[in-house]
Amino acid sequence: MDPALLKQQAAFKAKASQAIEMARKSTASTSHTTYDAEASRKKKRRVYNDPQLSVKSLSDFNTKTVLPHSASSAVNFGTMAKIVDYMKKRHLSSQQWALSLKEILEELQIYDLGKKSELWLQESLPMNPRLTVDENGKYLFKPPYKVKGKNSLLALLKKYHTEGKGGILLSDLNECIPAAEKHIEALSNVVIDVQTMINKRKDHVYFYNDPDTDYEVDEKFKSLWRNASVDHLDEKKIEEYLQKHGIDVMKDFGPKKITVAPPKRKLPRRRANQKVHNEHLTDVLEDYST
């Protein structure tokens, strides 16, 4: 081959390679994006394959989405608890006039409450069992019992005794009247005090001590009652023993349960098989037996 042609071919290839490199450099310098497809793919694979990074992303999502809602609900319930506690203190200090929600917030000096929280309080406070709402939409504390002093407390104890409702807790009385223990001490002769535990807290239950049930029992009868052991006997043996000594046993004196059976279905009456004679065809039928 001609050496001149070979030189021209080599020069052409060198110029072409230089032109390609210059074009690449110009595109790289003029481009404004730094996106690399291959690098982004590798990064995504690394994130998906790494469990720690995925857990971290989930925790970030939960804190961003869930925490604001839970925080707002905690603020709402905390504000409601403050309102109920404040209204109870007003009741115990003989401040018996009602207050609106705005007046309560002003007296509590709560000025940074959001509109959503205020609307939530307007809807939730009327449903609170420890508050009452008057005709004007204002709130008052609702004590567990209508007790104002010693006489009303004694009347309440008598009522619970006659109706068989049991005792009254000291924790409930402390929400009705101030210094409830002093009123109980003044009624110590007609009150029975029993210590108890309510929600893992020590408390007292008070019952009315009815003087009509206070009677003396002979000591001989007490000793006989306590010495008579019936642990080895069952109900049938006790019943037989009483019957032998002419003592009737109470039986079937309780209200009987009347079991009503479901109504029986009426069975359809079956028609008797009767021969039907075609009497209207007597003139048409003919006898061909003969």
Short mmCIF file of C-alpha atoms in Angstrom, two decimals:
data_model
loop_
_atom_site.label_atom_id
_atom_site.label_comp_id
_atom_site.label_asym_id
_atom_site.label_seq_id
_atom_site.Cartn_x
_atom_site.Cartn_y
_atom_site.Cartn_z
CA MET A 1 0.00 0.00 0.00
CA ASP A 2 1.13 3.54 -0.70
CA PRO A 3 2.90 5.04 2.37
CA ALA A 4 1.36 8.46 1.69
CA LEU A 5 -2.13 7.01 2.00
CA LEU A 6 -1.17 5.32 5.28
CA LYS A 7 0.01 8.64 6.71
CA GLN A 8 -3.24 10.34 5.69
CA GLN A 9 -5.28 7.55 7.31
CA ALA A 10 -3.36 7.83 10.61
CA ALA A 11 -3.75 11.62 10.64
CA PHE A 12 -7.50 11.29 10.01
CA LYS A 13 -7.91 8.85 12.93
CA ALA A 14 -5.96 11.14 15.28
CA LYS A 15 -8.10 14.16 14.37
CA ALA A 16 -11.31 12.14 14.82
CA SER A 17 -10.30 10.96 18.30
CA GLN A 18 -9.37 14.52 19.30
CA ALA A 19 -12.75 15.80 18.09
CA ILE A 20 -14.62 13.16 20.13
CA GLU A 21 -12.69 14.05 23.32
CA MET A 22 -13.34 17.76 22.80
CA ALA A 23 -17.07 17.10 22.37
CA ARG A 24 -17.19 15.10 25.63
CA LYS A 25 -15.41 17.84 27.55
CA SER A 26 -17.72 20.52 26.19
CA THR A 27 -20.88 18.58 27.16
CA ALA A 28 -19.53 17.91 30.65
CA SER A 29 -18.71 21.58 31.22
CA THR A 30 -21.98 22.95 29.83
CA SER A 31 -24.28 20.45 31.67
CA HIS A 32 -25.96 21.76 34.86
CA THR A 33 -27.07 18.37 36.26
CA THR A 34 -25.02 16.22 38.62
CA TYR A 35 -27.27 13.19 38.31
CA ASP A 36 -25.50 9.89 37.84
CA ALA A 37 -27.82 7.01 37.06
CA GLU A 38 -25.37 4.29 37.96
CA ALA A 39 -24.47 5.87 41.31
CA SER A 40 -28.13 6.35 42.25
CA ARG A 41 -28.88 2.70 41.47
CA LYS A 42 -26.04 1.55 43.71
CA LYS A 43 -27.23 3.83 46.50
CA LYS A 44 -30.80 2.50 46.30
CA ARG A 45 -29.56 -1.07 46.41
CA ARG A 46 -27.46 -0.27 49.48
CA VAL A 47 -30.45 1.31 51.28
CA TYR A 48 -32.79 -1.58 50.53
CA ASN A 49 -30.25 -4.19 51.56
CA ASP A 50 -29.29 -2.44 54.82
CA PRO A 51 -31.95 -3.20 57.53
CA GLN A 52 -30.66 -0.52 59.90
CA LEU A 53 -31.20 2.23 57.35
CA SER A 54 -34.73 0.99 56.60
CA VAL A 55 -35.63 0.90 60.31
CA LYS A 56 -34.23 4.40 60.73
CA SER A 57 -36.32 5.70 57.85
CA LEU A 58 -39.45 4.11 59.35
CA SER A 59 -38.74 5.64 62.74
CA ASP A 60 -38.26 9.05 61.13
CA PHE A 61 -41.59 8.64 59.35
CA ASN A 62 -43.37 7.65 62.55
CA THR A 63 -41.95 10.56 64.53
CA LYS A 64 -42.89 13.02 61.82
CA THR A 65 -46.43 11.76 61.34
CA VAL A 66 -47.58 10.28 64.66
CA LEU A 67 -45.97 12.49 67.26
CA PRO A 68 -47.78 15.71 66.38
CA HIS A 69 -51.22 14.03 66.74
CA SER A 70 -50.34 12.30 70.01
CA ALA A 71 -48.79 15.48 71.35
CA SER A 72 -51.93 17.48 70.54
CA SER A 73 -54.18 14.89 72.20
CA ALA A 74 -51.93 14.90 75.27
CA VAL A 75 -52.20 18.69 75.43
CA ASN A 76 -56.00 18.50 75.14
CA PHE A 77 -56.42 15.94 77.91
CA GLY A 78 -53.90 17.75 80.09
CA THR A 79 -55.84 20.98 79.71
CA MET A 80 -59.09 19.19 80.56
CA ALA A 81 -57.52 17.73 83.71
CA LYS A 82 -56.37 21.20 84.76
CA ILE A 83 -59.87 22.58 84.21
CA VAL A 84 -61.54 19.82 86.25
CA ASP A 85 -59.02 20.21 89.07
CA TYR A 86 -59.49 23.97 89.11
CA MET A 87 -63.29 23.67 89.16
CA LYS A 88 -63.04 21.23 92.09
CA LYS A 89 -60.90 23.71 94.03
CA ARG A 90 -63.47 26.43 93.33
CA HIS A 91 -66.25 24.15 94.59
CA LEU A 92 -64.39 23.34 97.81
CA SER A 93 -63.68 27.04 98.39
CA SER A 94 -67.45 27.82 98.13
CA GLN A 95 -67.21 29.54 94.74
CA GLN A 96 -70.46 28.18 93.38
CA TRP A 97 -71.01 30.43 90.34
CA ALA A 98 -70.57 28.99 86.87
CA LEU A 99 -67.84 29.94 84.41
CA SER A 100 -67.59 29.79 80.64
CA LEU A 101 -64.67 28.14 78.88
CA LYS A 102 -63.05 31.50 78.09
CA GLU A 103 -63.35 32.61 81.71
CA ILE A 104 -61.82 29.35 82.92
CA LEU A 105 -58.89 29.68 80.50
CA GLU A 106 -58.35 33.29 81.57
CA GLU A 107 -58.33 32.38 85.27
CA LEU A 108 -55.92 29.53 84.55
CA GLN A 109 -53.83 31.96 82.44
CA ILE A 110 -53.85 29.69 79.41
CA TYR A 111 -53.46 32.02 76.44
CA ASP A 112 -51.54 29.87 73.93
CA LEU A 113 -54.29 27.32 73.30
CA GLY A 114 -54.98 26.63 69.62
CA LYS A 115 -58.37 26.89 67.98
CA LYS A 116 -58.56 23.13 67.38
CA SER A 117 -57.87 22.42 71.04
CA GLU A 118 -60.48 24.98 72.09
CA LEU A 119 -63.08 23.39 69.81
CA TRP A 120 -62.18 19.97 71.20
CA LEU A 121 -62.71 21.26 74.75
CA GLN A 122 -66.07 22.78 73.82
CA GLU A 123 -67.20 19.35 72.56
CA SER A 124 -65.62 17.23 75.32
CA LEU A 125 -66.23 19.23 78.50
CA PRO A 126 -70.05 18.79 78.47
CA MET A 127 -69.52 15.00 78.34
CA ASN A 128 -67.19 15.00 81.34
CA PRO A 129 -69.00 13.29 84.26
CA ARG A 130 -67.33 15.57 86.82
CA LEU A 131 -68.74 18.76 85.31
CA THR A 132 -72.23 20.11 84.76
CA VAL A 133 -73.42 22.65 82.22
CA ASP A 134 -76.11 25.20 83.02
CA GLU A 135 -78.60 26.83 80.66
CA ASN A 136 -76.10 29.48 79.60
CA GLY A 137 -73.47 26.92 78.60
CA LYS A 138 -71.29 27.61 81.64
CA TYR A 139 -69.58 24.95 83.71
CA LEU A 140 -69.75 23.91 87.36
CA PHE A 141 -68.07 21.13 89.28
CA LYS A 142 -70.27 18.09 89.91
CA PRO A 143 -69.44 16.42 93.26
CA PRO A 144 -70.18 12.70 93.75
CA TYR A 145 -72.74 13.46 96.49
CA LYS A 146 -74.84 16.46 97.46
CA VAL A 147 -73.22 16.94 100.85
CA LYS A 148 -72.77 20.38 102.39
CA GLY A 149 -72.16 19.60 106.06
CA LYS A 150 -72.61 17.23 108.97
CA ASN A 151 -76.40 16.97 108.78
CA SER A 152 -76.53 16.23 105.05
CA LEU A 153 -73.74 13.67 105.48
CA LEU A 154 -75.68 11.89 108.22
CA ALA A 155 -78.82 11.88 106.07
CA LEU A 156 -76.84 10.40 103.18
CA LEU A 157 -75.41 7.64 105.38
CA LYS A 158 -78.90 6.77 106.65
CA LYS A 159 -80.26 6.68 103.11
CA TYR A 160 -77.51 4.34 101.94
CA HIS A 161 -78.13 2.14 104.98
CA THR A 162 -81.88 1.83 104.45
CA GLU A 163 -81.57 1.29 100.70
CA GLY A 164 -78.74 -1.24 101.09
CA LYS A 165 -76.30 0.65 98.87
CA GLY A 166 -73.29 0.08 101.11
CA GLY A 167 -70.76 2.61 102.33
CA ILE A 168 -69.32 5.94 101.20
CA LEU A 169 -65.65 6.45 100.38
CA LEU A 170 -63.58 9.15 102.02
CA SER A 171 -62.01 10.04 98.67
CA ASP A 172 -65.48 10.86 97.31
CA LEU A 173 -66.36 12.93 100.37
CA ASN A 174 -63.16 14.96 99.97
CA GLU A 175 -64.51 16.13 96.60
CA CYS A 176 -67.82 17.21 98.16
CA ILE A 177 -66.85 19.16 101.26
CA PRO A 178 -63.58 20.49 102.69
CA ALA A 179 -62.20 18.73 105.79
CA ALA A 180 -64.47 15.71 105.43
CA GLU A 181 -62.61 13.82 108.16
CA LYS A 182 -63.61 16.43 110.75
CA HIS A 183 -67.27 15.91 109.92
CA ILE A 184 -66.78 12.15 110.25
CA GLU A 185 -65.16 12.62 113.66
CA ALA A 186 -68.16 14.66 114.77
CA LEU A 187 -70.39 11.71 113.76
CA SER A 188 -68.13 9.02 115.20
CA ASN A 189 -70.92 7.57 117.39
CA VAL A 190 -73.15 6.75 114.42
CA VAL A 191 -70.47 5.93 111.83
CA ILE A 192 -68.55 2.70 111.26
CA ASP A 193 -65.10 3.26 109.74
CA VAL A 194 -63.56 0.47 107.64
CA GLN A 195 -60.15 0.76 106.01
CA THR A 196 -59.86 -0.45 102.43
CA MET A 197 -57.73 -0.28 99.27
CA ILE A 198 -59.05 1.41 96.13
CA ASN A 199 -56.84 1.37 93.02
CA LYS A 200 -53.82 0.42 95.17
CA ARG A 201 -54.42 3.40 97.46
CA LYS A 202 -55.47 3.39 101.08
CA ASP A 203 -58.97 4.66 101.65
CA HIS A 204 -61.80 4.56 104.20
CA VAL A 205 -65.39 3.39 103.82
CA TYR A 206 -68.04 4.79 106.16
CA PHE A 207 -71.27 3.02 107.09
CA TYR A 208 -74.18 4.14 109.21
CA ASN A 209 -74.22 2.51 112.65
CA ASP A 210 -77.90 1.82 113.19
CA PRO A 211 -78.71 1.87 116.94
CA ASP A 212 -81.80 -0.31 116.37
CA THR A 213 -79.57 -3.27 115.55
CA ASP A 214 -77.48 -2.89 118.70
CA TYR A 215 -78.67 -5.51 121.18
CA GLU A 216 -76.85 -7.67 123.68
CA VAL A 217 -76.62 -11.42 123.21
CA ASP A 218 -76.31 -13.78 126.18
CA GLU A 219 -72.84 -15.21 126.62
CA LYS A 220 -74.20 -18.76 126.95
CA PHE A 221 -75.86 -18.48 123.56
CA LYS A 222 -72.63 -17.13 122.08
CA SER A 223 -70.63 -20.05 123.47
CA LEU A 224 -73.16 -22.59 122.19
CA TRP A 225 -73.19 -20.95 118.77
CA ARG A 226 -69.42 -20.91 118.52
CA ASN A 227 -68.91 -24.45 119.86
CA ALA A 228 -71.45 -26.08 117.54
CA SER A 229 -69.43 -27.33 114.57
CA VAL A 230 -71.20 -28.30 111.39
CA ASP A 231 -68.16 -28.61 109.16
CA HIS A 232 -68.56 -32.38 108.82
CA LEU A 233 -72.24 -32.10 107.82
CA ASP A 234 -73.67 -31.30 104.45
CA GLU A 235 -77.02 -29.70 103.70
CA LYS A 236 -78.91 -32.99 103.41
CA LYS A 237 -77.76 -34.22 106.82
CA ILE A 238 -78.63 -30.91 108.44
CA GLU A 239 -82.07 -31.09 106.83
CA GLU A 240 -82.64 -34.64 108.12
CA TYR A 241 -81.55 -33.64 111.62
CA LEU A 242 -83.94 -30.71 111.70
CA GLN A 243 -86.83 -32.84 110.46
CA LYS A 244 -86.21 -35.44 113.18
CA HIS A 245 -86.51 -32.75 115.83
CA GLY A 246 -89.74 -31.40 114.37
CA ILE A 247 -88.27 -28.36 112.65
CA ASP A 248 -89.53 -27.70 109.19
CA VAL A 249 -87.09 -26.80 106.49
CA MET A 250 -87.79 -23.95 104.13
CA LYS A 251 -88.21 -25.25 100.64
CA ASP A 252 -89.28 -23.72 97.39
CA PHE A 253 -90.14 -20.38 98.89
CA GLY A 254 -88.20 -18.51 96.27
CA PRO A 255 -89.73 -17.22 93.08
CA LYS A 256 -90.25 -20.02 90.63
CA LYS A 257 -89.06 -19.63 87.12
CA ILE A 258 -91.85 -20.24 84.69
CA THR A 259 -90.51 -21.82 81.55
CA VAL A 260 -92.67 -20.93 78.61
CA ALA A 261 -92.53 -23.53 75.89
CA PRO A 262 -92.59 -22.35 72.30
CA PRO A 263 -96.05 -22.53 70.73
CA LYS A 264 -96.78 -25.70 68.82
CA ARG A 265 -97.35 -25.50 65.15
CA LYS A 266 -100.79 -26.38 63.96
CA LEU A 267 -100.60 -29.34 61.65
CA PRO A 268 -102.66 -29.03 58.47
CA ARG A 269 -105.69 -31.29 58.38
CA ARG A 270 -105.52 -34.06 55.87
CA ARG A 271 -108.54 -34.58 53.68
CA ALA A 272 -110.07 -38.01 53.74
CA ASN A 273 -109.91 -39.94 50.49
CA GLN A 274 -113.40 -39.75 49.08
CA LYS A 275 -114.65 -40.98 45.77
CA VAL A 276 -115.82 -38.25 43.50
CA HIS A 277 -118.74 -39.21 41.32
CA ASN A 278 -119.27 -37.49 38.03
CA GLU A 279 -122.97 -37.05 38.51
CA HIS A 280 -123.19 -34.33 35.91
CA LEU A 281 -122.21 -36.88 33.23
CA THR A 282 -124.93 -39.45 33.96
CA ASP A 283 -126.73 -38.76 30.67
CA VAL A 284 -123.56 -38.93 28.58
CA LEU A 285 -121.91 -42.09 29.89
CA GLU A 286 -122.89 -45.39 28.35
CA ASP A 287 -122.35 -48.92 29.56
CA TYR A 288 -120.62 -51.20 27.01
CA SER A 289 -120.23 -54.22 29.29
CA THR A 290 -123.11 -56.10 27.64
#
